[in-house]
Structures are given as C-alpha cells and as structure tokens.
Amino acid sequence: MTTMATAASRSTVVPWRIVIIVALPVLTLVVIAAILAGEAIGVHPWASPPPATVSEAAAIGAAYQAIALIRQGQDPSAAGQLPPGVIDRNGYNLTPIDAAIVGRRLEMIALLRAHGAQTTHPGRSVCLAHASGLPEAVPLLVDSAASGADAIVDRAQSVAEALQRCDSRK
Amino acid sequence: MARVWTPRTLPNAAIVVAALVVFAFLIRGQGRTEVNGGLGREGPAYVAMVVDHDVAKGGATTRQVPAFPLFALAPYLVTHDVRQSFALLNLAALALLVLAACVILDTARASAATKSVAAFAMVVQAMPSAMTAFDPIQPDLFGVALLTAALAGCEVGARARIRGVPLGVLHLVAALASPLGIVAPLYGLVRSWRLHERGVWTLGIFVPAVLAWFRISLWARGIPGLIELVTPSHMRSDLALWGDPAFVVFALYALATALGGLTLLLWLRPRAMIDAIGERPELLVLIAFAGPAVVTSGTEFPRALALFIPFWLFGLGAWSSRERAIGWSLVIAAAVTVMTQRPGTTIDGTRYFVDWFPFVVHSGRAGFEYPELRAEWTPRFVGLAAAAASLLILTRVTMLTALLEKTSQRARSWAGAISATAARISERARARTAPATSGPLKHEIPLDAPSPRWTAAAYVTAVAMGTTIAVCLLGIPIQLSDSFANLLGVMHVSLSDLIASQLQGSPYFRPLLTSSIKVVYTLADGHLYGTFRGLHAIEVIVLLVMVVRVLRVSTVADASVVPLGLAVVLSMHTFAGTIREAFPINAYFTILLCGIGMVLVSQARYRLVNDIAAIALLTFAALTAETGLLLWVIGLVGYLVGYRGISRSGVLALTATMALYFLIRFAVVGGGVPGLEERSAGFGFSVYDPADLIRQFGANPLPFYIYNLVCAVSTVLFGEPRGGLWLFTRGVVQGGLQPWQVVNVLACSATTILIARYVVRRFSYWKRCEFNDEDRIVLLFLAILPANAAFAAAYEKDVILSPAGVFFGLAAAVALRELIRNPIRDRWPVHAFTTALLAAIAVGWSIKLLGVHYSLRQTAVSVRNEWAYYDDWASQQPSELRASVDPALKQQLYDDAIERVPQPPVVSFRWADAFFDRTQ
C-alpha cells in the first residue's frame, strides 16, 4: 500500500514539473517561429514600417535607410513627411537636415551632407539647432560662425515650439 | 443502383467549401498582371474566343485547349464580363480539383487530416491555384483540375459503378482542356485493361476522348507542328538549360516543393511513390507524358510541374496508408507549404519572376536586374533543408518504431526463450540510459521508458530552435569592424603566406583562423554574404544538434529538458558574442563546435580513429583561438571521469600536443600574451581605458588578473558582472536597475542553485569515484569553468567564456533531468521552493530566448548603420589599412548592407523591450 501510495504521489507530482520545464520554452519557440513565419508571408504586427522618406530616416537615425532612399531617387534636400510618432505626437514636413536636427541626430547631418543634402534655409536650420539643444550641429550647417550668430535662440520646450520660433528665419 | 452519396461525401463537400473560403480570403488584394492590359500573355486570344465565340482565334497553344474558353462562355453569357467569367471558371476548377483530390485520397482511406492538408496545399499552391488571381486567363488550373477529376473518376467509377456517358464526357472535356489532355483517356484505358474491363463499352468511354485530342491537336498545330515537338533538335534546345547549375538548383527546389511540404514528404519517403505505381501501373502513362513535357519545359519548369498533381495525390494516399504516426509529418508539411508557397503575398510583375521563376531573373531573361535575388533565396534553401531534416528524422523514427513493434510482436509470438531475451535486451537498454541505480537516484518510473520518438522530438526541437536563430542571422550583412579588415588581409595573400605571417610573434596566435577565412573566401567565389552568413547559420543548427547528441536523449524525462537546456545554451550572455559578431568567421563559435565535438568523441565507443580525431580537433582549435586549448581539458577530464572514447594513449598524445603548442608559440615563434595596454576593461562600476589600467595595475597586474578570474566565474554562475562591470550591483546600489538585468541575474542564479543541488546530492558518490553519464557532464562543466576563466585573466570579455556557458547549459539540462526523475524526498516547503525555482528558470530563460532573437534584429540594424558611416570608420583606421582597401570589395559589402541584403522587420514589443538584454 505504501509502495502504491508512493507510486501514486510520484505520478501526480512529476508531471507538473515537466509541464513547467517544457511549456514556457516550447511556447516561446512557437511564438518566435510564428513571428518569423508571419514575416515570411508579409505579416508583421509588431514591426514598425520602414521610413518612407529621407527626412523620416534622418529623424530616427536610420542612416542606412536614408542612404538607400537617396539611392532610390529621393532628393536628399527635399522636405519630406514625418508621420506622428516619429518625433512626437505631431506630424511634420521637414527637410532631412532639419529632421536630423529636431531628432537630435548629430551624426546624420554630416552623413546627409556627404550624400548631397543642402540646407535650403541655413538661418532656420541654425535656429532649429539652438532651439533643439544641439548647438554643436551649427558648424555642420554653415561655413562660418558669423553667418549663424544671428540665429541663436533659447532652447525650446518642444519641437513644435522650436519650429514656430524658427519659421520666421526662412 | 449507383451510389453517388457515400459516407465521405459530406466531409468532402465541407473540405471543398472550406477550401473555397480560404482561397477567396487569400486572393483578396492579390496583384494583377499588367501584360496586355491585365489579360495576361495569352488572355487576348482566349477573350476573343469567348467574346467572338470563335475558337479558331489565337495560336497553336490556345487552340489546343478549346474546353477552356468554351466553359468560360457559360458565365460570360450571364455576367457579360469576360474577366469575371474566367475568375468564376477558375473558382469552379479549384473546387473540382479539391474534390478530385479528396476522392483520390479516399481510395487509400486517407484520414480527414490528410485530406485537409492536401486540400490546403491545393488552395495555397502558387501554381496553378494562386496564379489564377494574378493571371486569371490561363488554362493551367482548369486543365489540371479536369485531368485530376478524370483520373479520380476512373477510381469512383470502378467502385460506384458510375460508368458510361458521364465518365466519357469527363474524359472528353479533360482531353480538350490541356495540351496533355490525352493522358486522361489513356490512363482510363490502361486501367480498364488491367482490371480486365476490356469490353466495347469501355472503349466507348475513353476512345472518343483520345480521338478528340488527336483531332484538336492536328487542327491546332498541324502535322508539321506535331512532328516538330518531338524532333531531336527541338528537344535538344529545350534540354540545354539543364547544363546550367543554377537552373538545376532552382529546378530541384521547385520539384521538392511543387505541392509544398507534401511533395517534400514524398521525396523523403520515395517508397510511397513506388508503391503508388505498383498499385496503379497506369500512373506510368501520366509519368510518360508529363515527364518529358516537364523536363523540356525550359524556364516554364515550375509551372509545368502542376501536371504531376494527380501523381502526388496517389503517392500521398499510398504514404498515408502505410505511415503510422502522420500527425507531426502533416503539421510540418503544412508549415512547409505555407513557407514555400507564400500565400497571401502580393504578386506584381517583379515578384512573379523573383518568387516563382528565379532562374529567369538570374539568367537575365526577365529584362530587369535584381541584385537581392541570392540574398532572398538563400534563406529559402536553408529553410527547406531544415524542414527536410526534420521530416527525415521524423519519418525515419516512425519507420524504426514500426520496425521495433513488428520485431517485438514477432518475439512475443514465441513463448519462453524469446520473451526472456526481449526482457534481457530491454533491461540492458534501460540500464544504459538511466543514471546510477544505487542510492537515492534509483528510479523505476515510466518516465524512463526509452523510445526513439523522444530522441526524434529532441532533434526536431534543436533544428527548430537553430533555424529560428539562423533566420535572424541571415538578416545581418557582413559587419564592417573586424570582418572587412580580415577580408582585406586574405584577399591577395596565399594560404602559405597567411600562415607564415602568423608565426611572427604577437599576442594572438591564430594561424588557422585567418586560414579558415581564406579558404571560405576562396570557395565563396564572390558570394561573400551568402557563404559566410550561410555557414554561420548552419553552424548554429549543427551545434544544437551536437548538444542534443551529448545529452543522449531517449526517454520522456530526457526530452522534456531539451527545450529549456537549449534555451540556456542559446540565451547565455556568453553565447551572444558568438552569433552577434563574425569576423567574418566567428572563432569562438568554431571553438564551441570543436569542444562539443571533443565531448562526443570522448563519449563514443573507443576506436583508434577517436584518438586521431581528438588530436586533430585540439590542434585545429588551438591554432584557431587560444580558448581552443580547453579541448585538452575536456579530453583529460573526460577520461578521468570515465569516458573511454579516447584511450589513455590518446590523452597522453593530447597532452603532448598541448606541450608542443606552448613550445612553438612561446619558444619558437616567440609570441606573448595580451598586456594591460591591449584594450579597455571593466573594473568595479566603471570602464578603465588602457592608460588607467597601467596606472592602477602596471606595477603589479596580479590583483587585476585575479579580479578578472573571479568575474569570469561569477558571470557564468550568476550573470554578474558583465565584461568586468558590476551592472546589476550598480543598479541596486546607485539606482537605475534595468528589468533585463534582473532577468539575467535571476535566471543564471536560479540555474546555478539547481546545479548546486545536483552536486550536493551526488557528491557522496563522487567521493567514491562513482560517476554516471550525467555526473560526467556536470563534472566537465565544473572543470571547464575555472579553466575557461583563466583565459579571461588578461581581460574579461563575456564571449571568451562561451565554452563554459555552453557546458553550463548542459549541466542545467542534466540537473533538470535529475529533478524530474527524483522528487521522492521533497517535503512541501522544499517542494514549493523547487517549483518556484523551476518557474524562475523557465520564465527567465524563455524571456532571454526571445531576447536573443530581438538582439539579433537590433544587430542587423547596427551593422547596416556601421556601414552607412563607413567614411567615419575609415578615417579612424591606420594608414596601412586605408591604403589596402579594395574598392570593389568595399563597394560589394557596402551595397549588401545598404540595399541588397533584405532588412528584416525591426520588431518592438514596446514596454516588454526593457526585459531584453540589448548588450548581448
């Protein structure tokens, strides 16, 4: 009887441990496989869509995607749409260099310049650099310190405020 | 009275309806061809036939299938929309095809699951089903559906006595629906002849269809046209493509996946196809006509394979009637079908060729360049190979199971001596796989019943897990840092010069690492990304399979620890550096493969070749990276704890090899070890650069080395510190603790407690030198850990501890297995603690397993961004390196990173991302 009770307790105790050990890793593997399989057929609910414009790529610091879009024919100087959620809750229409400034992607500015991007309104761009708290970007935007001196402004509280202050510099 | 309604009619009807619903859902948003204004290549001819009611319009090909436009006429008269008419006709054809498939499978008494998977394959297969959405006015689906229905009709007609006019009409229409429509009535004639149904009435059913086919073919092509089809010059030109290796490769892929995973199943069990022909020799008629047509179809090869659909269905029927456990095979086959047929993807002019006629793109016949072709197709071949391996293991194991059962049945039928022999055999098998039977580990519970299916399940898990990592790896281009310089270093240098350059004396002695890069670079022949990354991906799968082999899985207790054990191996932060980076061959990964290989050699039964293999492994590993010397530790400790795969002489030879290595490296070559000036290192809560290290420890580096040694051991056991930095401790003390740090420390520490529990329980046996197989694995880990830590004394880098990390995973699996087998002594507080411990381990490593894939995706982005800033990188390099840059190589790798290698989606789980270790 003792042997049977022991055997019964063994059979009731052990399966729970197997379930704990097996279930979670197998479930994780199934989830991963499902995500990969979904991607293979074009379904990826947890992935954000790739940037559609050079400006959007510049704002998020996706350097290779910015270059790829330029290679596909997008103008590196032309203003592009930044959908809501990229910088903040608002959407914006900015040139790639300005998008890099408001996105605080200093390294993107030099990269864009190397791939042919121009500052269409240098004064505005310098103003945005100061308003966004990125004064170290100014030397990348203008040829001399003097040409950017009159665009110095205080740091803005938000991107919208920075743009509002600097739009008059166009 | 003919029985039309059978017990299978309702299920078949349900399957047909479900198939149509799925098809209608899948083709929503499907692209449309732009050729001829959306009508397709042959559309205008068929449209003219329907609208103008003139079947003489069009060319030889379109006129040979008059049934197609004739049947489209019926819906056209109602809808007056020619496109809609053909779409409705295709829908009807698909329904007929699915029904015919069910009928064929019913003749083999296939299960509902088999029929459902077959119906699913019919619906999602690209050719001919899904293509009808892209190019609706083409007769492929219609022709195949009628051919299949005609062959199915012969089966039903034979049983249900549906004869005469209906069957004859079906064959007549089938003969006029496809250029190879003659197969249907010839099949019927041969079948009837075989079944001794040789009367005039039988001839009357099938002969009109044969005559009609000849009449239509003569009318469509004329006698010269028909003769030209079979002239040697015509056939020779059609066969010329088979001389192109790329064509052969793509053709084999198409052949293996013509019906998705179902054809893959059949190719892995060719006996089923042979049995199908044996049961129905008339299938040779189909093969005799369709075979040459497919082989000579040239670039249309993938499309022409649809002609074999009836044959695949009969083969599937034969497979299902003989296979014992088909459930998992069907699941994998369905998954492979989705993977290869890519249902729901939008087809446009480019994707049509890239996905379904890749050779046309590869050979430049498509009229456009597609540089990403190789990068897109390499993962498909890898995925197919992984699926084939899984199915192969599964099918072979079920066959072995059947063989074992048959053998035991035969044994049971003999009383007395045979049953005693069987009992002795099973007792020996149990003793071989079970741990020591003395003391508290005695186990006589069903969990230890050996079965090949558990072995197969373990290997399938390993392949599946490895494949998910491999897929993520293939999204990472060749990295810039380390890889580019290494490739430049091997490009224009011969193998002998490379090895000689390593013998100049330096802190690192790795002649075979650069040689390996050179060999693979040469074999790659310009296809660097595909070759190096493909190799890396395959290495991951191979490593996991080898780890499962080490564990010797044969029971449910063994198999149940494999998923978590492999998760530990893959998710250890020490393992991350072996997959996140490659130079472009990751030397640390090579060492892992050699190390596990050494364990397998030690575990095997002794043969002289084992000693030779052990010495070869040690030599190769030691000359690839310094941590390769750990193989000597594995060989020696393995022998000491009881492995006899390597002889005592072999262990002595390994020791001599070690000594020779030190002699050559330090005495002959004159190399040194890395000093404090070599690189930055973590110390306490901060990173010290070389100047700081020299200032602090230059006079006496011993405390720093001891610190690194302790950190190395601690990082494996507790996940803290990381690279010599006490991040978790800093987070607790100074604030800013990250969720991933908690997961990391919790998972590693809980696992260490589990291993410690095992050690405590077995220590009394170890004192008496009584070791079982599980003890040996844990003892190997306990030996490898300090030995591996010694290599991190100069500077602590997580990836240096990767061998110890893999053995940590093996020890964890062993400890888990012991815990499953032996809960006898657990009182409720201990039981509760143990359950909580297991839960922490399972949750922690599952999160980390997800995190590994997540971090590989992040790596894919960072590698690409690194290439984007190539100019910045180049400006920081020594002038000699800048001068040696090969512009073509640089441009190739740059283009791969920026555009060619497809960027996998950047996945984010929002707040849950904080639980993933992005530093690993």
Short mmCIF file of N, CA and C in Angstrom, two decimals, chain A residues 6 10 13-14 17-18 20-22 24-26 28-29 31-33 35-37 39-42 44-48 61-65 67-68 71-72 107-108 111 114-115, chain B residues 342-343 345 445 447 465 468 471 560 563-564 816 819-820 823 826 831 834-835 838-839 842-843 846 850 853 857 861 864-865 868-869 891 894-895 898-899 903 905-909:
data_model
loop_
_atom_site.label_atom_id
_atom_site.label_comp_id
_atom_site.label_asym_id
_atom_site.label_seq_id
_atom_site.Cartn_x
_atom_site.Cartn_y
_atom_site.Cartn_z
N THR A 6 3.21 5.72 -2.67
CA THR A 6 4.40 6.43 -3.13
C THR A 6 4.40 6.56 -4.65
N ARG A 10 4.26 9.90 -6.79
CA ARG A 10 5.24 10.19 -7.84
C ARG A 10 4.51 10.63 -9.11
N VAL A 13 3.06 14.17 -8.77
CA VAL A 13 3.99 15.28 -8.57
C VAL A 13 4.78 15.57 -9.83
N VAL A 14 5.34 14.54 -10.45
CA VAL A 14 6.30 14.74 -11.54
C VAL A 14 5.72 15.44 -12.75
N ARG A 17 6.08 19.23 -12.95
CA ARG A 17 7.43 19.75 -13.17
C ARG A 17 7.77 19.71 -14.65
N ILE A 18 7.36 18.62 -15.29
CA ILE A 18 7.62 18.53 -16.72
C ILE A 18 6.88 19.65 -17.45
N ILE A 20 6.06 22.61 -16.30
CA ILE A 20 6.74 23.88 -16.06
C ILE A 20 8.00 23.98 -16.91
N ILE A 21 8.75 22.89 -16.98
CA ILE A 21 10.02 22.93 -17.69
C ILE A 21 9.82 23.02 -19.19
N VAL A 22 8.81 22.32 -19.71
CA VAL A 22 8.63 22.22 -21.16
C VAL A 22 7.80 23.36 -21.72
N LEU A 24 6.95 26.65 -21.15
CA LEU A 24 7.36 28.02 -21.50
C LEU A 24 8.38 28.07 -22.62
N PRO A 25 9.46 27.31 -22.58
CA PRO A 25 10.40 27.40 -23.71
C PRO A 25 9.77 26.96 -25.03
N VAL A 26 8.93 25.94 -25.00
CA VAL A 26 8.29 25.50 -26.25
C VAL A 26 7.34 26.58 -26.75
N THR A 28 7.58 29.75 -26.19
CA THR A 28 8.42 30.83 -26.71
C THR A 28 8.91 30.51 -28.11
N LEU A 29 9.34 29.28 -28.31
CA LEU A 29 9.81 28.86 -29.62
C LEU A 29 8.69 28.95 -30.64
N VAL A 31 6.11 30.95 -30.52
CA VAL A 31 5.84 32.37 -30.78
C VAL A 31 6.89 32.92 -31.76
N ILE A 32 8.16 32.60 -31.51
CA ILE A 32 9.23 33.09 -32.39
C ILE A 32 9.02 32.55 -33.80
N ALA A 33 8.73 31.25 -33.90
CA ALA A 33 8.53 30.66 -35.23
C ALA A 33 7.33 31.29 -35.92
N ILE A 35 6.21 34.35 -35.46
CA ILE A 35 6.60 35.70 -35.89
C ILE A 35 7.41 35.63 -37.17
N LEU A 36 8.37 34.70 -37.21
CA LEU A 36 9.22 34.58 -38.41
C LEU A 36 8.40 34.11 -39.61
N ALA A 37 7.48 33.17 -39.36
CA ALA A 37 6.65 32.68 -40.46
C ALA A 37 5.74 33.80 -40.96
N GLU A 39 6.39 36.97 -40.86
CA GLU A 39 7.21 37.90 -41.64
C GLU A 39 7.45 37.36 -43.04
N ALA A 40 7.62 36.04 -43.13
CA ALA A 40 7.88 35.43 -44.44
C ALA A 40 6.72 35.63 -45.41
N ILE A 41 5.51 35.72 -44.86
CA ILE A 41 4.36 35.92 -45.76
C ILE A 41 3.84 37.35 -45.66
N GLY A 42 4.68 38.23 -45.09
CA GLY A 42 4.33 39.64 -45.13
C GLY A 42 3.46 40.14 -43.99
N HIS A 44 3.60 41.28 -40.16
CA HIS A 44 4.48 41.58 -39.02
C HIS A 44 3.81 42.63 -38.15
N PRO A 45 2.95 42.15 -37.24
CA PRO A 45 2.18 43.11 -36.42
C PRO A 45 3.03 43.91 -35.44
N TRP A 46 4.20 43.39 -35.03
CA TRP A 46 4.99 44.09 -34.03
C TRP A 46 6.12 44.91 -34.63
N ALA A 47 6.16 45.01 -35.92
CA ALA A 47 7.25 45.74 -36.54
C ALA A 47 6.74 47.08 -37.02
N SER A 48 7.53 48.11 -36.82
CA SER A 48 7.16 49.41 -37.35
C SER A 48 7.56 49.46 -38.83
N GLY A 61 17.44 58.41 -37.12
CA GLY A 61 18.83 57.97 -37.12
C GLY A 61 19.08 56.71 -37.93
N ALA A 62 18.17 56.38 -38.82
CA ALA A 62 18.35 55.17 -39.65
C ALA A 62 19.22 55.54 -40.84
N ALA A 63 20.51 55.55 -40.60
CA ALA A 63 21.44 56.08 -41.61
C ALA A 63 21.38 55.28 -42.90
N TYR A 64 21.40 53.93 -42.76
CA TYR A 64 21.45 53.12 -43.98
C TYR A 64 20.17 53.26 -44.78
N GLN A 65 19.05 53.43 -44.08
CA GLN A 65 17.79 53.59 -44.80
C GLN A 65 17.73 54.94 -45.51
N ILE A 67 20.32 56.47 -46.78
CA ILE A 67 21.16 56.31 -47.96
C ILE A 67 20.42 55.50 -49.03
N ALA A 68 19.75 54.44 -48.59
CA ALA A 68 19.01 53.60 -49.55
C ALA A 68 17.93 54.40 -50.26
N ARG A 71 19.49 56.63 -52.77
CA ARG A 71 19.88 55.83 -53.94
C ARG A 71 18.69 55.49 -54.81
N GLN A 72 17.53 55.35 -54.18
CA GLN A 72 16.33 55.02 -54.96
C GLN A 72 15.76 56.22 -55.68
N GLU A 107 25.05 62.98 -35.92
CA GLU A 107 25.87 62.24 -36.89
C GLU A 107 25.19 62.17 -38.25
N MET A 108 23.86 62.27 -38.26
CA MET A 108 23.14 62.17 -39.53
C MET A 108 23.38 63.40 -40.39
N LEU A 111 26.40 63.00 -42.50
CA LEU A 111 26.16 61.93 -43.47
C LEU A 111 25.29 62.45 -44.61
N ALA A 114 27.21 64.64 -46.87
CA ALA A 114 28.10 63.85 -47.72
C ALA A 114 27.35 63.22 -48.89
N HIS A 115 26.05 63.02 -48.75
CA HIS A 115 25.25 62.43 -49.82
C HIS A 115 24.43 63.47 -50.56
N ARG B 342 4.02 30.74 -49.97
CA ARG B 342 3.89 32.15 -49.63
C ARG B 342 2.48 32.68 -49.93
N PRO B 343 1.47 32.06 -49.34
CA PRO B 343 0.10 32.53 -49.62
C PRO B 343 -0.13 33.94 -49.09
N THR B 345 0.82 36.73 -50.26
CA THR B 345 1.74 37.79 -50.68
C THR B 345 1.26 38.38 -52.00
N ILE B 445 10.31 4.54 -12.70
CA ILE B 445 9.05 5.17 -13.06
C ILE B 445 8.95 5.22 -14.58
N LEU B 447 8.67 7.40 -16.67
CA LEU B 447 9.38 8.48 -17.36
C LEU B 447 10.64 7.99 -18.04
N MET B 465 14.89 25.30 -33.14
CA MET B 465 15.48 26.44 -32.42
C MET B 465 16.64 27.02 -33.21
N THR B 468 15.41 29.14 -36.16
CA THR B 468 14.95 30.50 -35.85
C THR B 468 16.13 31.44 -35.67
N VAL B 471 17.63 32.08 -39.18
CA VAL B 471 16.85 33.05 -39.98
C VAL B 471 17.21 34.47 -39.56
N SER B 560 12.16 16.12 -22.18
CA SER B 560 11.46 17.27 -21.60
C SER B 560 12.40 18.38 -21.18
N PRO B 563 14.19 21.47 -24.50
CA PRO B 563 13.88 22.86 -24.87
C PRO B 563 14.52 23.87 -23.92
N LEU B 564 14.40 23.62 -22.62
CA LEU B 564 14.95 24.57 -21.66
C LEU B 564 16.47 24.53 -21.68
N LEU B 816 18.19 19.41 -14.36
CA LEU B 816 16.73 19.40 -14.54
C LEU B 816 16.23 17.96 -14.68
N LEU B 819 16.09 16.29 -11.45
CA LEU B 819 14.99 16.79 -10.64
C LEU B 819 13.67 16.17 -11.06
N ILE B 820 13.50 15.93 -12.35
CA ILE B 820 12.26 15.31 -12.83
C ILE B 820 12.18 13.87 -12.34
N PRO B 823 11.83 13.22 -7.38
CA PRO B 823 11.19 14.14 -6.43
C PRO B 823 10.83 13.49 -5.12
N ASP B 826 11.08 15.21 -1.54
CA ASP B 826 10.67 16.60 -1.36
C ASP B 826 9.52 16.73 -0.39
N HIS B 831 9.43 21.22 -1.73
CA HIS B 831 8.70 21.08 -2.99
C HIS B 831 8.28 22.44 -3.52
N THR B 834 11.32 24.28 -4.78
CA THR B 834 11.80 23.71 -6.02
C THR B 834 10.91 24.12 -7.19
N THR B 835 9.61 24.10 -6.95
CA THR B 835 8.69 24.50 -8.03
C THR B 835 8.90 25.96 -8.39
N LEU B 838 12.05 26.24 -10.40
CA LEU B 838 11.83 25.81 -11.78
C LEU B 838 11.09 26.88 -12.57
N ALA B 839 10.09 27.48 -11.93
CA ALA B 839 9.33 28.52 -12.62
C ALA B 839 10.23 29.70 -12.97
N ALA B 842 12.43 28.64 -15.86
CA ALA B 842 11.69 28.55 -17.13
C ALA B 842 11.32 29.94 -17.64
N VAL B 843 10.82 30.80 -16.75
CA VAL B 843 10.43 32.15 -17.18
C VAL B 843 11.66 32.94 -17.63
N SER B 846 13.18 31.67 -20.92
CA SER B 846 12.26 31.89 -22.04
C SER B 846 12.31 33.35 -22.48
N LEU B 850 13.72 34.78 -26.18
CA LEU B 850 13.08 35.79 -27.03
C LEU B 850 14.02 36.96 -27.24
N HIS B 853 16.72 36.63 -30.10
CA HIS B 853 16.24 36.95 -31.44
C HIS B 853 16.06 38.45 -31.60
N ARG B 857 18.01 41.08 -34.25
CA ARG B 857 17.38 42.06 -35.12
C ARG B 857 17.98 43.44 -34.93
N VAL B 861 20.36 46.03 -37.64
CA VAL B 861 20.27 47.48 -37.86
C VAL B 861 21.63 48.14 -37.61
N ARG B 864 24.22 47.56 -40.33
CA ARG B 864 23.94 48.38 -41.51
C ARG B 864 24.32 49.83 -41.27
N ASN B 865 23.99 50.34 -40.08
CA ASN B 865 24.34 51.73 -39.79
C ASN B 865 25.84 51.91 -39.72
N ALA B 868 26.93 52.46 -43.09
CA ALA B 868 26.49 53.77 -43.57
C ALA B 868 27.51 54.84 -43.18
N TYR B 869 28.15 54.66 -42.02
CA TYR B 869 29.17 55.60 -41.56
C TYR B 869 30.57 55.10 -41.89
N GLN B 891 32.79 48.18 -51.98
CA GLN B 891 31.51 48.53 -52.57
C GLN B 891 30.52 47.38 -52.48
N TYR B 894 29.40 47.13 -48.91
CA TYR B 894 28.61 48.33 -48.61
C TYR B 894 27.22 48.21 -49.23
N ASP B 895 27.17 47.81 -50.49
CA ASP B 895 25.88 47.65 -51.16
C ASP B 895 25.05 46.56 -50.51
N ILE B 898 23.60 48.21 -47.34
CA ILE B 898 22.66 49.31 -47.53
C ILE B 898 21.39 48.85 -48.22
N GLU B 899 21.56 47.98 -49.25
CA GLU B 899 20.39 47.67 -50.07
C GLU B 899 20.15 46.19 -50.31
N GLN B 903 16.42 43.79 -45.35
CA GLN B 903 16.36 44.20 -43.95
C GLN B 903 15.15 43.53 -43.29
N PRO B 905 12.19 42.98 -40.56
CA PRO B 905 11.43 43.99 -39.83
C PRO B 905 12.05 44.24 -38.46
N VAL B 906 12.02 45.50 -38.05
CA VAL B 906 12.52 45.85 -36.73
C VAL B 906 11.36 45.66 -35.75
N VAL B 907 11.45 44.62 -34.96
CA VAL B 907 10.35 44.25 -34.07
C VAL B 907 10.48 45.01 -32.76
N SER B 908 9.36 45.43 -32.24
CA SER B 908 9.35 46.07 -30.92
C SER B 908 8.11 45.63 -30.19
N PHE B 909 8.31 45.20 -28.92
CA PHE B 909 7.18 44.83 -28.08
C PHE B 909 6.88 45.92 -27.07
#
